[in-house]
CSV table of C-alpha atoms in Angstrom, one decimal:
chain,number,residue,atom,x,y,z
A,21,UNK,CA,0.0,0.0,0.0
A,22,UNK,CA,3.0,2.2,0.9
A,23,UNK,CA,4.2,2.1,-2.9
A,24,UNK,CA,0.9,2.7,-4.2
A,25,UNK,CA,0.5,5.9,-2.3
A,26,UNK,CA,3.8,6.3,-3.3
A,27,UNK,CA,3.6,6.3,-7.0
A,28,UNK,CA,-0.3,8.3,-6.7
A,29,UNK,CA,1.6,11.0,-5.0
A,30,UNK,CA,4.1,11.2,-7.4
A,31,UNK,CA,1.8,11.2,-10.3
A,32,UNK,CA,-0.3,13.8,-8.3
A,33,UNK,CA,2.1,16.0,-7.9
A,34,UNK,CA,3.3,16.3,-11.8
A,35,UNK,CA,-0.3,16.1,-12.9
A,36,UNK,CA,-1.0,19.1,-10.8
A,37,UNK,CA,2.4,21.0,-11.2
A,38,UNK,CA,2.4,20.6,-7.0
A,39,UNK,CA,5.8,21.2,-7.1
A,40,UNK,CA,5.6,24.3,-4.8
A,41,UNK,CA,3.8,22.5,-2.3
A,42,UNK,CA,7.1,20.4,-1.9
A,43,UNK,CA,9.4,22.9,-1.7
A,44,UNK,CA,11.5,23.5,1.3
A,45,UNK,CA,14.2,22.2,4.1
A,46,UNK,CA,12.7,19.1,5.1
A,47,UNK,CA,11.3,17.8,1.2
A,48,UNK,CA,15.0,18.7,0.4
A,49,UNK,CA,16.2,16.7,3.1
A,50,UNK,CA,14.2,13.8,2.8
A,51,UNK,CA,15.4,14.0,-1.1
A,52,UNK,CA,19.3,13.9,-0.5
A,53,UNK,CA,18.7,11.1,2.1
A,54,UNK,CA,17.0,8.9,-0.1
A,55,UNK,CA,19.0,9.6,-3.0
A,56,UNK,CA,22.4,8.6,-0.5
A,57,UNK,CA,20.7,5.3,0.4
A,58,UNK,CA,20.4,4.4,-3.3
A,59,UNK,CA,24.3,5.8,-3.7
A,60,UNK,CA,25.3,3.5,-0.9
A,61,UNK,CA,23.1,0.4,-2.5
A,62,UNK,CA,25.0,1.1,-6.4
A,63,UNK,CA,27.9,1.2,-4.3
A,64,UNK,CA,28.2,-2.0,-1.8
A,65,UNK,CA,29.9,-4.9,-2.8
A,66,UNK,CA,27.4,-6.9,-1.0
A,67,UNK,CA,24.3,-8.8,-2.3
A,68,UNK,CA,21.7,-6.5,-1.4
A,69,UNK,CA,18.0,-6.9,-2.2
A,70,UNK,CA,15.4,-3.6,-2.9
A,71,UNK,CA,13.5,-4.5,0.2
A,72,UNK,CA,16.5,-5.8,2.6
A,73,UNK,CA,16.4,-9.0,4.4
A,74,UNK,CA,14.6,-7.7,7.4
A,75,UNK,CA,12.9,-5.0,5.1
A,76,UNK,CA,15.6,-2.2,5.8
A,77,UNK,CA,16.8,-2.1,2.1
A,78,UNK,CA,16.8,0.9,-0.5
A,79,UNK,CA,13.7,0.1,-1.1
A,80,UNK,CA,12.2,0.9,2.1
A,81,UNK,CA,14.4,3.5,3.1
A,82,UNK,CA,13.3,5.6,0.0
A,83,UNK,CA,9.6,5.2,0.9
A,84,UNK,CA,10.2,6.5,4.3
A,85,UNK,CA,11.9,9.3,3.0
A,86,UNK,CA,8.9,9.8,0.2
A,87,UNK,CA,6.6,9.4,3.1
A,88,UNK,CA,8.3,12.0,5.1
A,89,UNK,CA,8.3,14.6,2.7
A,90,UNK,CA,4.9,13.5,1.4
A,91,UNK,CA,3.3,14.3,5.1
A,92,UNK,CA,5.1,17.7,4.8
A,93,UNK,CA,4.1,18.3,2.0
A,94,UNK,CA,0.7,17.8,2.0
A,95,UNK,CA,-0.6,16.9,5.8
A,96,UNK,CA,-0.9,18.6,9.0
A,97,UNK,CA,-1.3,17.1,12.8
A,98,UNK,CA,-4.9,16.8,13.7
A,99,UNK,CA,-7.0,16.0,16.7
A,100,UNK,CA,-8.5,12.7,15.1
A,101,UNK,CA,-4.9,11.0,14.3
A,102,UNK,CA,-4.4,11.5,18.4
A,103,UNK,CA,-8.2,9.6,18.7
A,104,UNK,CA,-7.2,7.3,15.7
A,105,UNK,CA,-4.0,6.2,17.8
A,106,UNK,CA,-6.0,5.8,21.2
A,107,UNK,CA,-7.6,3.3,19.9
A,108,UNK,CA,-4.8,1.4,18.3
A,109,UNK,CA,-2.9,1.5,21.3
A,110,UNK,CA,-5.6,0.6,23.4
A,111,UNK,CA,-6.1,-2.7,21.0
A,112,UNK,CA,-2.5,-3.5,21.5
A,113,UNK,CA,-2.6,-2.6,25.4
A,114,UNK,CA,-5.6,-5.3,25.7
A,115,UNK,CA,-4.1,-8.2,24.0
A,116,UNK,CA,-1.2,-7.5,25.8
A,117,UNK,CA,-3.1,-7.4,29.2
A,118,UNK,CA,-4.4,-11.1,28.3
A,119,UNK,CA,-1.0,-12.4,26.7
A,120,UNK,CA,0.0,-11.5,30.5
A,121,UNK,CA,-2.5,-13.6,32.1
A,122,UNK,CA,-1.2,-16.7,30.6
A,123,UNK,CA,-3.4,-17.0,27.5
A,124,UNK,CA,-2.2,-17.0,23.4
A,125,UNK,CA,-5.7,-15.6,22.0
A,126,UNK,CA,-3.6,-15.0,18.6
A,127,UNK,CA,-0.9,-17.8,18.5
A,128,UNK,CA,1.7,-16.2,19.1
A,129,UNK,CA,3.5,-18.4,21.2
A,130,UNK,CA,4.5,-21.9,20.3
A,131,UNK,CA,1.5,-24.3,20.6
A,132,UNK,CA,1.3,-25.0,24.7
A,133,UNK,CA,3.9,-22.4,25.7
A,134,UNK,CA,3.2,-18.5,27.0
A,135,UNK,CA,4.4,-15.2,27.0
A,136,UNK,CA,6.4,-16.5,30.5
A,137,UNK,CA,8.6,-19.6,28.7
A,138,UNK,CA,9.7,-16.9,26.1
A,139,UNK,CA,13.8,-17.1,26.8
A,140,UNK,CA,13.3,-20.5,28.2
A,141,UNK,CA,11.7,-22.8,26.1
A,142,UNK,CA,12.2,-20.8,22.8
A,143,UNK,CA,13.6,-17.7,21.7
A,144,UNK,CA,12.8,-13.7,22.1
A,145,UNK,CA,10.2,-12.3,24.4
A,146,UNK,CA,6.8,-11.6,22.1
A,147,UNK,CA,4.1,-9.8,22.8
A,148,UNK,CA,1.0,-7.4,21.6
A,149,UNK,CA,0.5,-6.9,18.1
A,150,UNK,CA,3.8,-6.1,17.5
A,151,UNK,CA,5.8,-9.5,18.3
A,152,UNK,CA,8.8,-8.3,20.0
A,153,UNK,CA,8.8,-6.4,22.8
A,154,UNK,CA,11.5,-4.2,22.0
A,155,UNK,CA,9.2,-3.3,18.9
A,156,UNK,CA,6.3,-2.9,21.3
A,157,UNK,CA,8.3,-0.7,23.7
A,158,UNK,CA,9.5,1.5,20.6
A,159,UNK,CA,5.9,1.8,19.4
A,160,UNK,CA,4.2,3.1,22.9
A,161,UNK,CA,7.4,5.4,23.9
A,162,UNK,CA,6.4,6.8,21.3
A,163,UNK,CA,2.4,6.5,21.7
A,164,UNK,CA,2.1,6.9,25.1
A,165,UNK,CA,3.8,10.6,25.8
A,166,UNK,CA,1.6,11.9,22.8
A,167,UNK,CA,-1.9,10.9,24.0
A,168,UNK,CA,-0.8,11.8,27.3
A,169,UNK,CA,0.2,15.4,26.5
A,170,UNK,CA,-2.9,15.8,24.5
A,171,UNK,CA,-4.9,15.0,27.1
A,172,UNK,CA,-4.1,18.4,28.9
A,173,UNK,CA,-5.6,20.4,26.1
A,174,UNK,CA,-8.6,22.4,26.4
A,175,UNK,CA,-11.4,20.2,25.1
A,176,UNK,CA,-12.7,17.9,28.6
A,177,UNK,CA,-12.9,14.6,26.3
A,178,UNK,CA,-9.2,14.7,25.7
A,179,UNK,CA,-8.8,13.2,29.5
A,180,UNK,CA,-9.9,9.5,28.0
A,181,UNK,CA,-6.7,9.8,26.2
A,182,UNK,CA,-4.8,9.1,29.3
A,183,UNK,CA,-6.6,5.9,29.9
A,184,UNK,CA,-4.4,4.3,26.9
A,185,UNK,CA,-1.8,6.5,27.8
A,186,UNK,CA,-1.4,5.1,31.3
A,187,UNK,CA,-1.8,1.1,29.6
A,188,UNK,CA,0.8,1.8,27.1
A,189,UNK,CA,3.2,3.2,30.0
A,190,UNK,CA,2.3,0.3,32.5
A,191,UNK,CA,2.7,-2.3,29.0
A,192,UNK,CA,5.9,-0.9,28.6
A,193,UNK,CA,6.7,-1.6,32.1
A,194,UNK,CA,5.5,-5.3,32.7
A,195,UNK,CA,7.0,-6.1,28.8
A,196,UNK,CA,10.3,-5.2,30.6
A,197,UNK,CA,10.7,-3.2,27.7
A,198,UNK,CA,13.7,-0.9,29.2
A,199,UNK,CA,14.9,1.2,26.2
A,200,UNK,CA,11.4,2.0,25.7
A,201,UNK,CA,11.1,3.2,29.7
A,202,UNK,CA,14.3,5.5,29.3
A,203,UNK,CA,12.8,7.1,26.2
A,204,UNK,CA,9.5,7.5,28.6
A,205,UNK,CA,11.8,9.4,31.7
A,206,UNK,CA,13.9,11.4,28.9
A,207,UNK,CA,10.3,12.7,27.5
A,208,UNK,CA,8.9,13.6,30.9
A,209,UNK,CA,12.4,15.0,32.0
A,210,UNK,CA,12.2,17.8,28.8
A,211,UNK,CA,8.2,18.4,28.7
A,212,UNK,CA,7.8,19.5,32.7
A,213,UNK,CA,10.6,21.9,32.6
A,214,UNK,CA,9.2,23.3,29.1
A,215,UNK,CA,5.4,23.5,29.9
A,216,UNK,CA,6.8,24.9,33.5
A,217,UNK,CA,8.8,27.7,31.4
A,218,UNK,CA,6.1,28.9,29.4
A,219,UNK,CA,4.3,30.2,33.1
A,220,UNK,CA,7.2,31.0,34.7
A,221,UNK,CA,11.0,30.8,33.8
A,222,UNK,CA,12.2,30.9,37.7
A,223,UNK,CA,10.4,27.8,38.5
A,224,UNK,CA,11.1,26.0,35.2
A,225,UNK,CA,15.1,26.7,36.2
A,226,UNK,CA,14.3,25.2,39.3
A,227,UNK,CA,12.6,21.7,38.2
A,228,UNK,CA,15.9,21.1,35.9
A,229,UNK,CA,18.3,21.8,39.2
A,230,UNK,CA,16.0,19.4,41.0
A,231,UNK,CA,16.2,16.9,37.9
A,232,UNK,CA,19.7,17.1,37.7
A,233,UNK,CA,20.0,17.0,41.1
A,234,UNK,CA,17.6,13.4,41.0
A,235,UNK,CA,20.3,12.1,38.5
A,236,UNK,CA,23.1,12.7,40.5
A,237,UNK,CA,21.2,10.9,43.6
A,238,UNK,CA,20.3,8.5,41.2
A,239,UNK,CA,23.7,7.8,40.1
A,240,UNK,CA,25.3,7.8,43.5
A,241,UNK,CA,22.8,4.9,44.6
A,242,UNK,CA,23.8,2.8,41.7
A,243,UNK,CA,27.5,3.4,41.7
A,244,UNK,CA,27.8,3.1,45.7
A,245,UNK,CA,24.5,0.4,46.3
A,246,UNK,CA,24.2,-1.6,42.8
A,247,UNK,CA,21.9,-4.4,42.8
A,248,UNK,CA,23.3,-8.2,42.1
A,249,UNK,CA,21.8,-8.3,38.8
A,250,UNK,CA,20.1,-6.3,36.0
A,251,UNK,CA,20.6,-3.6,34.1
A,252,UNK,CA,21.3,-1.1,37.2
A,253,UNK,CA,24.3,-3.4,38.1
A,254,UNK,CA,25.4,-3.2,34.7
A,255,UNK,CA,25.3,0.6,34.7
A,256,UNK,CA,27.1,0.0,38.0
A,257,UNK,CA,30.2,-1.8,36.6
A,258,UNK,CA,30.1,0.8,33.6
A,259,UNK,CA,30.7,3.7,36.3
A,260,UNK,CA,33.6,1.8,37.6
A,261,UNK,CA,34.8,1.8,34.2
A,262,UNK,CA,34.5,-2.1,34.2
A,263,UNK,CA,32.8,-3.2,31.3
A,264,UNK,CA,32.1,-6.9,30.0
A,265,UNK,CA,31.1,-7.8,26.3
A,266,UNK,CA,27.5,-9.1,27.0
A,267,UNK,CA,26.4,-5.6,29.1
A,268,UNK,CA,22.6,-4.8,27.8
A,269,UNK,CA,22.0,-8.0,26.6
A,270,UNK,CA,25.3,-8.1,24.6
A,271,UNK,CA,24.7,-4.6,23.0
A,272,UNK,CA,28.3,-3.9,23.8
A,273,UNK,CA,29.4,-6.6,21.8
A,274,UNK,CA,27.0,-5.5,19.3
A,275,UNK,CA,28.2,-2.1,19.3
A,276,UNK,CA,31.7,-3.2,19.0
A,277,UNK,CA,30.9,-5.3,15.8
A,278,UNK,CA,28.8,-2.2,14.1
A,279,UNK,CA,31.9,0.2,14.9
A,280,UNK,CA,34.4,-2.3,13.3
A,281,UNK,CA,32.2,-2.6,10.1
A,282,UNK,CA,31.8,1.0,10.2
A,283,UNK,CA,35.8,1.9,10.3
A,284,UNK,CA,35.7,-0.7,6.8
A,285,UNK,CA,33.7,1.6,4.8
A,286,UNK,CA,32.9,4.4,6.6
A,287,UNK,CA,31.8,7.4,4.0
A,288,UNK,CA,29.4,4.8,1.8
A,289,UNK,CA,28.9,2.1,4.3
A,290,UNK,CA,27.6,-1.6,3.4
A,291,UNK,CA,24.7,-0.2,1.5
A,292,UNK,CA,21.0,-0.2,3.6
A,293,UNK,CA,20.2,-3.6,5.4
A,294,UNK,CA,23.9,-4.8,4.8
A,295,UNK,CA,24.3,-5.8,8.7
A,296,UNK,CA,22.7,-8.9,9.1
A,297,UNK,CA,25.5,-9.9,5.7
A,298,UNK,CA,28.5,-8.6,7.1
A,299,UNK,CA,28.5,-9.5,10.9
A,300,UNK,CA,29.5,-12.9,12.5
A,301,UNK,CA,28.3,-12.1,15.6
A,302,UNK,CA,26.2,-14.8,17.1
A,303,UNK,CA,25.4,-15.9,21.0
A,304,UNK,CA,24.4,-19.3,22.5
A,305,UNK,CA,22.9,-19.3,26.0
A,306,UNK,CA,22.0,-22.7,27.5
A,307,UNK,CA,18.9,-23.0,29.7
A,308,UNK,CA,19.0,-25.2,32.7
A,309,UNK,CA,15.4,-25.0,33.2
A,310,UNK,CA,14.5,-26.1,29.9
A,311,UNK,CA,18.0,-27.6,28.9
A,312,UNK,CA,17.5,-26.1,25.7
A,313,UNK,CA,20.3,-24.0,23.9
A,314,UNK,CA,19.5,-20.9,22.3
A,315,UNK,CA,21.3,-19.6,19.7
A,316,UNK,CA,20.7,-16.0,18.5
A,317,UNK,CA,22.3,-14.0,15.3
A,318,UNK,CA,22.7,-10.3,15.4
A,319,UNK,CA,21.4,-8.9,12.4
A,320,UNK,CA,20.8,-5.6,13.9
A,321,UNK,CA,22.9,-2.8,15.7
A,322,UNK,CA,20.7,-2.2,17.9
A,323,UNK,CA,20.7,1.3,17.9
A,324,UNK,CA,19.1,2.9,14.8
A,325,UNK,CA,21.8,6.1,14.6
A,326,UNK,CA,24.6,3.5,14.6
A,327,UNK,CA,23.0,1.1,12.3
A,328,UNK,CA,22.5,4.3,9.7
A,329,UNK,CA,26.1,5.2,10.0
A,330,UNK,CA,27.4,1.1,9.5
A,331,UNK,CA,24.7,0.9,6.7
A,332,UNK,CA,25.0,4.5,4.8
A,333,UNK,CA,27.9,5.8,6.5
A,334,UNK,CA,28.8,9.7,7.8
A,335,UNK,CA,26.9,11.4,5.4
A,336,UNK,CA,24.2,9.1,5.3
A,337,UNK,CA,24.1,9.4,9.3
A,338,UNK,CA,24.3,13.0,9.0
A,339,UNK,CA,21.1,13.3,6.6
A,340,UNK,CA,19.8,11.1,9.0
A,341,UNK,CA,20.4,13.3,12.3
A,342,UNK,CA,19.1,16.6,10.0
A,343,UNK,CA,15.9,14.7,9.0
A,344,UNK,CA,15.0,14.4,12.7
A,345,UNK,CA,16.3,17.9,14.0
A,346,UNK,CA,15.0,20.0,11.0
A,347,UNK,CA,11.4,18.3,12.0
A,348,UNK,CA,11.9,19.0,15.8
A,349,UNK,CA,12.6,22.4,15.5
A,350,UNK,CA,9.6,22.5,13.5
A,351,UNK,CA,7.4,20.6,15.7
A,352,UNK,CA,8.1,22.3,19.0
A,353,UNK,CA,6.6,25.6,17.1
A,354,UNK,CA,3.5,23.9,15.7
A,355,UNK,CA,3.3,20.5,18.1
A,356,UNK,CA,4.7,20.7,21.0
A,357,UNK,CA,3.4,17.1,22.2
A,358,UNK,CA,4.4,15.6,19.2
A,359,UNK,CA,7.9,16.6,19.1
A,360,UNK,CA,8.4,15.7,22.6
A,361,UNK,CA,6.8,12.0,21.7
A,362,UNK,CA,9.3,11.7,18.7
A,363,UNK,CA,11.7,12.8,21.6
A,364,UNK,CA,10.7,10.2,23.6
A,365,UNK,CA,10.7,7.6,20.2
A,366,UNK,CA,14.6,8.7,19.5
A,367,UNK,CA,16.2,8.2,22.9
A,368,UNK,CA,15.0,4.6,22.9
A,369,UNK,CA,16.4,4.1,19.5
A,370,UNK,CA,19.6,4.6,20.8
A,371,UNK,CA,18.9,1.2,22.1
A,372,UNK,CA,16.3,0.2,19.9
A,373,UNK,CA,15.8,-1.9,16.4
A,374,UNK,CA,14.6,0.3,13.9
A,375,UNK,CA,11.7,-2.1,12.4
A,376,UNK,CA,9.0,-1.9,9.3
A,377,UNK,CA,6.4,-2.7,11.9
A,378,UNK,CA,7.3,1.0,13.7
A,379,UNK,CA,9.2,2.9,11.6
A,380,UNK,CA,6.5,4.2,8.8
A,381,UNK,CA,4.2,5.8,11.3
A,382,UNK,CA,7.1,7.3,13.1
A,383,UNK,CA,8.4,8.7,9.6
A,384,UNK,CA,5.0,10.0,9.0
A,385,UNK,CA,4.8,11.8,12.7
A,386,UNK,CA,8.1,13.2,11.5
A,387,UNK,CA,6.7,14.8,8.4
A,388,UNK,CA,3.9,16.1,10.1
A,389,UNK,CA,6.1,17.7,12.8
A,390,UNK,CA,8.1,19.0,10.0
A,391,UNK,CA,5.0,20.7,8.0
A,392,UNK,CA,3.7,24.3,7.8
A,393,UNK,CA,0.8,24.7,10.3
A,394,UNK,CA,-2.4,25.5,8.8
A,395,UNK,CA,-3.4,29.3,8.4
């Protein structure tokens, strides 16, 4: 459906000589980034496919960027998208709530297995309508903090947007869904102080000294107290400067592997989706519950800014980085609760898999926080 729209648009717009319509930064920018993604394709020695082995190829990366500019272009945020995603989320929030009582309504687990024996008696934790929950975490940090800021507008029936504002946050909480919890904090750690600011400047200085002063408590805990286990006793080690290969559920090792493929060909990069072809990284864990071995292959970064940079290289990282700033500078002026939801989106994908199942409605929130507000 994407490259129908695609290919309507772009008859649409020579038809009606639209061109002015898609003039501008951000139509320009979406432009040069897809053009560098077909540059690095022509230009990998690798076996790449249009649509990528895990749909990250040219292919796709040029309809986001044609979907981008086409929401620019040509849309504008409105009221019934934030209704619209209330109800998707709350969908997603209520499959979830009964995958966590034990049942499989959809099939999603193995035949006699649960959500629970995920890591234990087969691979990856799955849940909602999304599968993974890293990809359901990525969806509602990005979900949740824009229902839940639109809920303090002026209209009283935006307060039943916090009903699936408050399951999406609580979803992303039980899913364990971590990356997505951090982008959750990061979000409300920028919208109090600016909200606060636009009453009064004094106190929105104050609420970031008391933030940054929660950090360094925060920090302090960890560093002196650290749990046995987890993440926190991960981020303990790390502030010791002790760090082990398999930290955040081997990102580290992951990381390691993206910045080695990276320093191979780092202005054109392995062309889009060329990860999963060019690492060798692989982990076995063995189970004593189950007595099962399970073997895993990263074919992701896991981190969308370092996978652009290993796929497209610098200046495909840097069209990137401009795609998302230009429409954040543009959103804050026209929608401030969705650039502060993207906000929330792009500090999980530091941590995050960028995936087909998220990533076209977050490049269409981008092109709407990029466009020209109505008159």
């Amino acid at each position: 459906m994407t490259i129908v729209w695609a290919v309507l648009l772009i008859f649409a717009v020579l038809k009606e000589r639209m061109f002015r319509a898609v003039r501008g930064v951000f139509p320009a920018l979406a432009a040069a980034f897809a053009l560098w993604a077909a540059v690095s394709a022509l230009a990998s020695p690798y076996e790449l496919t249009a649509l990528g082995r895990g749909y990250d190829g040219p292919a796709v990366l040029c309809l986001y960027a044609l979907t981008a500019a086409g929401c620019c272009a040509f849309g504008n945020m409105r009221q019934r998208y934030v209704y619209l995603l209330a109800v998707s989320v709350t969908l997603c929030c209520a499959l979830a709530f009964i995958q966590l009582a034990g049942f499989n309504p959809l099939g999603l687990y193995p035949e006699g297995y649960n959500y629970y024996d995920g890591g234990v008696w087969y691979n990856g934790r799955f849940l909602g309508t999304m599968g993974n929950t890293n990809l359901l975490g990525a969806f509602l940090s990005l979900a949740s903090p824009l229902l839940a800021l639109n809920a303090a507008g002026a209209c009283p029936r935006r307060l039943c947007l916090l009903l699936p504002a408050a399951a999406g946050c609580l979803t992303i909480i039980l899913a364990g869904s971590e990356a997505g919890l951090l982008g959750l904090l990061a979000c409300a750690a920028i919208a109090i102080p600016y909200y606060v600011n636009q009453r009064n400047r004094k106190a929105a200085m104050l609420a970031l000294i008391a933030e940054a002063a929660a950090l360094g408590a925060f920090l302090i805990f960890v560093y002196f107290s650290p749990p046995q286990s987890g993440t926190l006793r991960e981020l303990s080690e790390l502030l010791h400067g002790r760090a082990e290969p398999s930290f955040g559920s081997h990102r580290l090792e992951i990381w390691a592997e993206a910045a080695r493929l990276t320093a191979e060909r780092p202005i054109l990069g392995g062309g889009p989706g060329s990860f999963a072809l060019r690492s060798g990284v692989t982990f076995e864990r063995f189970v004593p519950e189950s007595g099962v071995t399970l073997r895993t292959l990263a074919d992701n970064a896991h981190s969308e800014p370092l996978a652009a940079l290993c796929d497209l290289g610098a200046p495909g990282l840097a069209l990137w980085l401009l795609l998302r700033v230009r429409a954040l500078r543009r959103g804050f002026k026209s929608c401030a609760p969705l650039a502060l939801a993207l906000i929330s989106y792009h500090v999980q994908a530091l941590f995050g898999i960028g995936s087909c199942l998220v990533l076209p409605i977050v490049y269409c929130l981008t092109g709407l926080a990029a466009a020209e507000p109505d008159e």
